[in-house]
RNA sequence: GGGCGGGUAGCUCAGUUGGCCAGAGCAUUCGCCUUACACGCGAAGGGUCCAGGGUUCGAGUCCCUGCCCGCCCA
C-alpha cells in the first residue's frame, strides 16, 4: 500500500511558473516540480467535466469513453497504465477538437478476486475464516471488511489514474456496487427474469472447490497436467428383474458371452465372470457411475445388449447403453496419426453424469440417474446425493486425490486394474484459486444468452465488412431492417478481433451468473416457502380470509394481487416456478422444490414489501400483540385494502428468504455504459448523488464512441455489454438526441437497441524482455508509479504510446534500477529524453520571444513573407497535422508518437532551430513562425504528454502574441471563442483548440528544395568529420554558380548548418577536399592548416567502392529486359538518372584520387 | 485439434495498395561541454528481412510448404 501512496512531499512543492513569472525556465525538465500543480489546476477549473446539455442542444458532438473499471483488488500495473494512457490520448485529442468529451471513471468490485484477497487477509490478521462469520449478521460483518478494503484500494487506484494524467470526469466517478450501479443491476435482472431470459437450472457447473463457488466457462483456464489412463474392469451381470437388491445380480460368464456372439470371448476361461474394461483418467468418480456406454457400431455392442455391469464395492448394477459419442478403440493404437482418444480407448466408457459434462449429456440422452458423490470441497461424500454406499464406505471423506489412489489400489487388489498408462491432458483450473475445476451438479442461475435477442443481437451489431459469415453479410431482409437500431454499427480495431468476437457468439453457451460468494450484487430473488400442513395455525386464519381465500389460486396470482393492492405491481414480479429450459433429470437428483414460488424484486421498495409479507407469514408463531402490531404496520404502510390479498398470500407460505448467492461480477460490468449514466432511473441517480444533469447523460453519451481494452476481455466483457445495451436500451436513441430528455422507459429494445459503443479498440499486452507476462510471482512487473517518480508521467506515456503498434504483444525489457532497487526499463529513457528535448526547445524559443519585445506586428504573416526554412517548417507542421489526425482516426498510436518525435526532434530542433539562430532575432515574421510552430507542437503533443506541454504552454501563452500565420488556425471558431474565454479553464492547453492546417501551408517546392540543401549540409559535415575539422572552424565551400545561387537564396541556411565561413564560385586553393553533390564537383577548403592526404585517400577509395556497388546494381536492373518495358516510366527514368549520377561521381572521385597520389 | 499474432541491425521495434541503396531508438566506435538541451550535438560501423519453393521486370511486402516463439478457443 505504502508503495502506491502519493509522495507527500511532492504535493507541497511550490507551484512553478506562478511563483516567478519572469525568470527563465530551469535547464532540465523535472516532472515532479510541475505535475501536481498542473493537475490541481485541471481539477479546480473543472477542465474535464463533460456537459451533456451541449450535446442535447446540438452545440457539440459527443465523444465518450467509459473506463474499463479497474478491479479494486490491487493497485494498477503497467498494463493499466497503457490502457488508460491510450484512452486519455483519445479523450484529450477529441476535447481539443471541440467534441463535448466525457471520460467516465470508476472501479469494479471484482467479486471473487476481492473476496479471496480479503479472506486471506482476515485469516492472517484475525485467524478467522469466512465460515466463522455466521448468519446474515456475520455475512454483513464480513462484507463490511471487504467494503473497507475496497474503499482503501479505490483511493489508491484513483490517485494512480490521476497521477498518470488521466483526464476523467472525476465528479461522475462510479463503483459497480454503488447505489446508482446497483439500481441498474436490479433493473436488468428484473427485466431479463420477467422475459424468461434468466432461469435457474440444475446442471453441471464449473465448481471451484477451494473458493467453493461456481464459475463461468470464461473463468476456467485449461492447463496441461501429467496424469494417467486407468483401465478398470467392471464385472458383467444380468439385470435383476424382480429384486432391487444388488446382491441378487447374476453373473455373466464368458461362455454365455461367447454364446451371445461376443468377439474374443472364447479366449477367456468360460466359467469365469466376464467383464468389460473402461478407460478413465478419474477412477474415483466410478462411485457415481450410472452406466457404461459403448458405440452402437462397435462389433461387441450387439452381444452386450440388455446386460449390465456391477460396480465393485459399491455393488450398484448399472446398464450398458449405446451412444455414438463413445470413441471406438484404434485398430493399431501405435500407428501414426491415431487420434489420442482412440489410442487410449477401450470402446467402453464409464458414465458419471454428476461429474463429467459429456457424461451428463449421455445421461440425459439415456435417462440415467445422476449420483453426486462429492461434497462442495470435492471430497467424497455420502451427504450430497449418494445413498447406495455398499462396501465403499472407506472412500467417504477422502479428497479427490486420495480417493483416486485408494480406488486404484482397491481395483488392483481385486485383480480389476487391467493397466495404467501415463497420459498428459488439459484440465480446467480456476483462474482465481488455480484449483482443478470439478464439474459439479448444482442449482445455479443462468442468463439465456443463446437467445437470438442476446447473442444474435450481438452478432448483428457488427459492421458488415467485419462479419466473416457470408450469409449474415448478404441477408437482404436484415439489411432492410437495420435503420436506426444498433445493427451493423460495431467495429473492431484491429479488424482481426472481429473474428474472435464472432466465433465466440456462434459457439456461446448459457451464462452461469450465480456465485456462492458474499461480495457482490445479491440476487434479487426471494423464495416463498410453502407452508406445510402442520405449520398452518388454524386460529390465525380468520373467517373472512377463509371465505375469500381462493384456495385454487396459485402463488403468482396471489402475489400479483397482493403487490397490486400495495401499489407495487411494478416492483415485484411473482412467478409460480422457475423456468427450466432443459428437461429435468430423472433419478435421485431431481430438483427438490421446497418453495412455493419465487418473487423477483426490482427495487428496495420491493424488498421491503417482501419483508412485510415474510412477517405476515411468520405471524402464527408470534404473540397476539406482535400479530396486531405487524398488521397495523402493514396497513399503515400500504393502506387498508392491502391487507386481505397480502394475508391470502402470507397464509400459503411459511416464510420468505432471499437467494444467498451473488451475481457474477461481469453482470454488473456488462451494464457499465448504462449504469454509470443513470440507467434506469437517472432522476433517482441525480437525487442520490447530487449530480443534477444525470438525466441527460444517457441520451447525450450512450452509445459511447469507443471502448479501449485488452483482448482477453472481448468475450468476458465486450460481448455482454453489447447484449445488455441492445436488450435494455430502447431503439431510436439517436433520434432522441437533440430532442430533450426523459428518464428512460423501462421497456428496452429487446435486442434491437443501440450498441454501447461504436468502436472497440483492442491494444497490445505488455510483456517483459523475454516475452513473458509481467506478474508478481515472476517479479518482472514494472510499477507505473515508480516510473512516474523516476521519469515523469509524460515520459511513461510517450513511451507507452510509441510502443503501441497493432501487434498483439509488445516487449519491454525489464531492468533493476541499481539506485532504487526497483524495476524499470530503458524504454522509458526514450520518453524522458524526448520530454527533456521538448523542454529545452521551448526554453530556447521562449528566450528568443521574450527578448523580442512589443514590436512584433499583429498582422497576419503570409508564406510569401518567409524564408525557405520557415516555409519548410510550416509545411512540415501542416503535413504532421494531417498525419496525426489520420493516425488518431485509425487508433494508430505508434505512428502518432513517431510523427511527433520526428517533427519535434528531427525537424524543429535539429534543423529549424539551428537554422534560424542567426536570423530570428531580427525577423518578426520568423518569430511568428517559431511561436506558431512551437504552439502547434505543444497542442498536438498534449494528448500524449499533458503535463509538460501544459507547463510550457503556460509560459508561451503569456509571451507577447506574435502575428498569426495565414493557413494555420490555432484559435478555432469565433462563435465558440466567447464561451471558451469565460470558462474557468480558459487559457489552459487541455482546452485549447486542435491545430488546423490549411492545404496552402503544404509547400512541396520548399520541402524539395530544403531536402536538397540538407543533403548538401550533410555532405559537408561528412567531409568535416572525416578530416577531423574542429566544429568551431569555419570552412570554405566551392561550388558552381548555379548551386551558389541556390545556397544564396536559402537565407544562410547552408552556411549556418555546415559551418561555412564563405561560399565561393572560385576554384579552390591547393589544400582542398573534393566531393560530389548532385553530380557536381564541389570543394571544401580551409579545413585545416594542411589536408591529411591519407585520410582523403581512404575516403575516396571507400566512396569509389560504394559507387561501384551501386552502378552494378543499377546496371543490372536496367539490363533486365522486362524492366524497361513493364516498369512505370518514371521509375525507369529515375534509375537511368541514378546510374548517370553514380558514374559521374565515380569519375570525379577517381580523378581526385589520382591527383592525390 | 481450430483460430490469431510474431520471427527484419547486438537489443526493442517501424516498414499501409509489391518500386529510391530496408529505417528509428537504445547499445557500439570516433569527434565535440559549438552560450536550448551531455536526458545533448556531429559522424561512422552494423542486416542471407526464419528456411525452402512459387508469382512478378521487380518480393521484407503477395501465394504455397516447413520450422520456431507467443496468445486465444476447444
PDB file of C-alpha atoms in Angstrom, chain A residues 448-572:
ATOM      1  CA  UNK A 448     -30.064 -17.419 -21.656  1.00  0.00           C
ATOM      2  CA  UNK A 449     -27.551 -15.657 -23.840  1.00  0.00           C
ATOM      3  CA  UNK A 450     -28.174 -18.245 -26.541  1.00  0.00           C
ATOM      4  CA  UNK A 451     -31.440 -16.434 -27.203  1.00  0.00           C
ATOM      5  CA  UNK A 452     -31.369 -14.545 -30.510  1.00  0.00           C
ATOM      6  CA  UNK A 453     -32.258 -11.348 -28.679  1.00  0.00           C
ATOM      7  CA  UNK A 454     -28.901 -11.548 -26.899  1.00  0.00           C
ATOM      8  CA  UNK A 455     -26.163 -13.394 -28.802  1.00  0.00           C
ATOM      9  CA  UNK A 456     -27.939 -12.824 -32.090  1.00  0.00           C
ATOM     10  CA  UNK A 457     -28.214  -9.111 -31.438  1.00  0.00           C
ATOM     11  CA  UNK A 458     -24.539  -9.016 -30.511  1.00  0.00           C
ATOM     12  CA  UNK A 459     -23.664 -10.546 -33.877  1.00  0.00           C
ATOM     13  CA  UNK A 460     -25.988  -8.290 -35.804  1.00  0.00           C
ATOM     14  CA  UNK A 461     -24.274  -5.334 -34.186  1.00  0.00           C
ATOM     15  CA  UNK A 462     -21.119  -5.964 -36.202  1.00  0.00           C
ATOM     16  CA  UNK A 463     -20.412  -3.857 -39.269  1.00  0.00           C
ATOM     17  CA  UNK A 464     -20.957  -5.946 -42.361  1.00  0.00           C
ATOM     18  CA  UNK A 465     -17.460  -5.935 -43.703  1.00  0.00           C
ATOM     19  CA  UNK A 466     -16.151  -7.402 -40.480  1.00  0.00           C
ATOM     20  CA  UNK A 467     -18.533 -10.312 -40.466  1.00  0.00           C
ATOM     21  CA  UNK A 468     -16.938 -13.479 -41.691  1.00  0.00           C
ATOM     22  CA  UNK A 469     -20.257 -15.174 -42.074  1.00  0.00           C
ATOM     23  CA  UNK A 470     -21.296 -14.524 -45.673  1.00  0.00           C
ATOM     24  CA  UNK A 471     -24.971 -15.229 -45.224  1.00  0.00           C
ATOM     25  CA  UNK A 472     -25.244 -12.738 -42.432  1.00  0.00           C
ATOM     26  CA  UNK A 473     -23.421 -10.224 -44.564  1.00  0.00           C
ATOM     27  CA  UNK A 474     -25.725 -10.528 -47.507  1.00  0.00           C
ATOM     28  CA  UNK A 475     -29.075 -11.188 -45.929  1.00  0.00           C
ATOM     29  CA  UNK A 476     -31.244  -8.505 -47.572  1.00  0.00           C
ATOM     30  CA  UNK A 477     -34.052  -8.809 -45.025  1.00  0.00           C
ATOM     31  CA  UNK A 478     -31.659  -7.995 -42.225  1.00  0.00           C
ATOM     32  CA  UNK A 479     -30.231  -5.070 -44.094  1.00  0.00           C
ATOM     33  CA  UNK A 480     -33.614  -3.557 -44.664  1.00  0.00           C
ATOM     34  CA  UNK A 481     -34.483  -3.824 -41.008  1.00  0.00           C
ATOM     35  CA  UNK A 482     -31.435  -2.032 -39.666  1.00  0.00           C
ATOM     36  CA  UNK A 483     -32.203   1.655 -39.916  1.00  0.00           C
ATOM     37  CA  UNK A 484     -31.567   3.413 -36.665  1.00  0.00           C
ATOM     38  CA  UNK A 485     -31.072   0.406 -34.480  1.00  0.00           C
ATOM     39  CA  UNK A 486     -27.681  -0.721 -33.323  1.00  0.00           C
ATOM     40  CA  UNK A 487     -27.306  -3.177 -36.172  1.00  0.00           C
ATOM     41  CA  UNK A 488     -24.124  -3.063 -38.179  1.00  0.00           C
ATOM     42  CA  UNK A 489     -22.536  -0.296 -36.180  1.00  0.00           C
ATOM     43  CA  UNK A 490     -19.862  -2.047 -34.105  1.00  0.00           C
ATOM     44  CA  UNK A 491     -16.349  -2.004 -35.497  1.00  0.00           C
ATOM     45  CA  UNK A 492     -13.182  -3.580 -34.196  1.00  0.00           C
ATOM     46  CA  UNK A 493      -9.689  -2.152 -34.374  1.00  0.00           C
ATOM     47  CA  UNK A 494      -7.551  -4.032 -35.321  1.00  0.00           C
ATOM     48  CA  UNK A 495     -10.040  -5.735 -37.557  1.00  0.00           C
ATOM     49  CA  UNK A 496      -8.906  -9.253 -36.787  1.00  0.00           C
ATOM     50  CA  UNK A 497     -10.558  -9.202 -33.378  1.00  0.00           C
ATOM     51  CA  UNK A 498     -13.944  -9.114 -35.023  1.00  0.00           C
ATOM     52  CA  UNK A 499     -13.382 -12.791 -35.725  1.00  0.00           C
ATOM     53  CA  UNK A 500     -12.768 -13.603 -32.075  1.00  0.00           C
ATOM     54  CA  UNK A 501     -15.972 -11.842 -31.204  1.00  0.00           C
ATOM     55  CA  UNK A 502     -17.945 -13.507 -33.924  1.00  0.00           C
ATOM     56  CA  UNK A 503     -16.861 -17.088 -33.323  1.00  0.00           C
ATOM     57  CA  UNK A 504     -17.390 -16.721 -29.623  1.00  0.00           C
ATOM     58  CA  UNK A 505     -21.023 -15.791 -30.138  1.00  0.00           C
ATOM     59  CA  UNK A 506     -21.562 -18.549 -32.604  1.00  0.00           C
ATOM     60  CA  UNK A 507     -20.479 -21.123 -30.029  1.00  0.00           C
ATOM     61  CA  UNK A 508     -21.901 -19.424 -26.981  1.00  0.00           C
ATOM     62  CA  UNK A 509     -23.479 -21.339 -24.102  1.00  0.00           C
ATOM     63  CA  UNK A 510     -25.789 -20.027 -21.455  1.00  0.00           C
ATOM     64  CA  UNK A 511     -24.055 -17.880 -18.916  1.00  0.00           C
ATOM     65  CA  UNK A 512     -23.911 -19.031 -15.318  1.00  0.00           C
ATOM     66  CA  UNK A 513     -24.326 -15.864 -13.275  1.00  0.00           C
ATOM     67  CA  UNK A 514     -24.690 -17.052  -9.692  1.00  0.00           C
ATOM     68  CA  UNK A 515     -21.680 -17.162  -7.430  1.00  0.00           C
ATOM     69  CA  UNK A 516     -21.574 -18.664  -3.967  1.00  0.00           C
ATOM     70  CA  UNK A 517     -19.901 -15.584  -2.597  1.00  0.00           C
ATOM     71  CA  UNK A 518     -20.765 -12.708  -0.315  1.00  0.00           C
ATOM     72  CA  UNK A 519     -19.124  -9.844  -2.154  1.00  0.00           C
ATOM     73  CA  UNK A 520     -21.324  -8.773  -4.992  1.00  0.00           C
ATOM     74  CA  UNK A 521     -24.848  -7.899  -6.002  1.00  0.00           C
ATOM     75  CA  UNK A 522     -27.161 -10.200  -4.120  1.00  0.00           C
ATOM     76  CA  UNK A 523     -29.525 -11.995  -6.447  1.00  0.00           C
ATOM     77  CA  UNK A 524     -32.867 -10.199  -6.128  1.00  0.00           C
ATOM     78  CA  UNK A 525     -34.849 -13.397  -5.969  1.00  0.00           C
ATOM     79  CA  UNK A 526     -36.971 -14.295  -2.993  1.00  0.00           C
ATOM     80  CA  UNK A 527     -38.253 -17.777  -2.344  1.00  0.00           C
ATOM     81  CA  UNK A 528     -41.696 -18.114  -0.895  1.00  0.00           C
ATOM     82  CA  UNK A 529     -41.571 -21.317   1.091  1.00  0.00           C
ATOM     83  CA  UNK A 530     -44.593 -23.472   1.140  1.00  0.00           C
ATOM     84  CA  UNK A 531     -46.421 -23.798   4.402  1.00  0.00           C
ATOM     85  CA  UNK A 532     -46.690 -27.419   5.380  1.00  0.00           C
ATOM     86  CA  UNK A 533     -49.990 -28.694   6.772  1.00  0.00           C
ATOM     87  CA  UNK A 534     -48.871 -28.775  10.372  1.00  0.00           C
ATOM     88  CA  UNK A 535     -47.375 -25.286  10.251  1.00  0.00           C
ATOM     89  CA  UNK A 536     -50.752 -23.731   9.495  1.00  0.00           C
ATOM     90  CA  UNK A 537     -52.243 -22.407  12.665  1.00  0.00           C
ATOM     91  CA  UNK A 538     -55.984 -22.593  12.154  1.00  0.00           C
ATOM     92  CA  UNK A 539     -56.543 -19.869  14.682  1.00  0.00           C
ATOM     93  CA  UNK A 540     -54.765 -17.334  12.518  1.00  0.00           C
ATOM     94  CA  UNK A 541     -56.988 -17.737   9.539  1.00  0.00           C
ATOM     95  CA  UNK A 542     -59.948 -15.556  10.067  1.00  0.00           C
ATOM     96  CA  UNK A 543     -63.249 -16.478   8.716  1.00  0.00           C
ATOM     97  CA  UNK A 544     -63.374 -13.755   6.045  1.00  0.00           C
ATOM     98  CA  UNK A 545     -59.992 -14.769   4.890  1.00  0.00           C
ATOM     99  CA  UNK A 546     -61.007 -18.347   4.691  1.00  0.00           C
ATOM    100  CA  UNK A 547     -64.093 -17.444   2.750  1.00  0.00           C
ATOM    101  CA  UNK A 548     -62.258 -15.270   0.352  1.00  0.00           C
ATOM    102  CA  UNK A 549     -59.147 -17.333   0.067  1.00  0.00           C
ATOM    103  CA  UNK A 550     -59.042 -18.596  -3.432  1.00  0.00           C
ATOM    104  CA  UNK A 551     -57.868 -21.990  -2.463  1.00  0.00           C
ATOM    105  CA  UNK A 552     -57.037 -22.873  -6.012  1.00  0.00           C
ATOM    106  CA  UNK A 553     -55.154 -19.685  -6.713  1.00  0.00           C
ATOM    107  CA  UNK A 554     -51.514 -20.133  -7.444  1.00  0.00           C
ATOM    108  CA  UNK A 555     -48.774 -18.074  -5.965  1.00  0.00           C
ATOM    109  CA  UNK A 556     -48.277 -15.829  -8.925  1.00  0.00           C
ATOM    110  CA  UNK A 557     -51.941 -14.907  -8.896  1.00  0.00           C
ATOM    111  CA  UNK A 558     -51.944 -14.291  -5.152  1.00  0.00           C
ATOM    112  CA  UNK A 559     -48.658 -12.475  -5.215  1.00  0.00           C
ATOM    113  CA  UNK A 560     -49.592 -10.189  -8.029  1.00  0.00           C
ATOM    114  CA  UNK A 561     -52.875  -9.389  -6.354  1.00  0.00           C
ATOM    115  CA  UNK A 562     -51.042  -8.547  -3.143  1.00  0.00           C
ATOM    116  CA  UNK A 563     -48.492  -6.410  -4.896  1.00  0.00           C
ATOM    117  CA  UNK A 564     -51.157  -4.583  -6.827  1.00  0.00           C
ATOM    118  CA  UNK A 565     -53.080  -3.871  -3.655  1.00  0.00           C
ATOM    119  CA  UNK A 566     -49.942  -2.324  -2.222  1.00  0.00           C
ATOM    120  CA  UNK A 567     -49.236  -0.333  -5.352  1.00  0.00           C
ATOM    121  CA  UNK A 568     -46.127  -2.347  -6.066  1.00  0.00           C
ATOM    122  CA  UNK A 569     -47.058  -4.261  -9.187  1.00  0.00           C
ATOM    123  CA  UNK A 570     -44.106  -2.664 -10.946  1.00  0.00           C
ATOM    124  CA  UNK A 571     -41.675  -3.525  -8.198  1.00  0.00           C
ATOM    125  CA  UNK A 572     -42.207  -7.229  -7.617  1.00  0.00           C
TER     126      UNK A 572
END
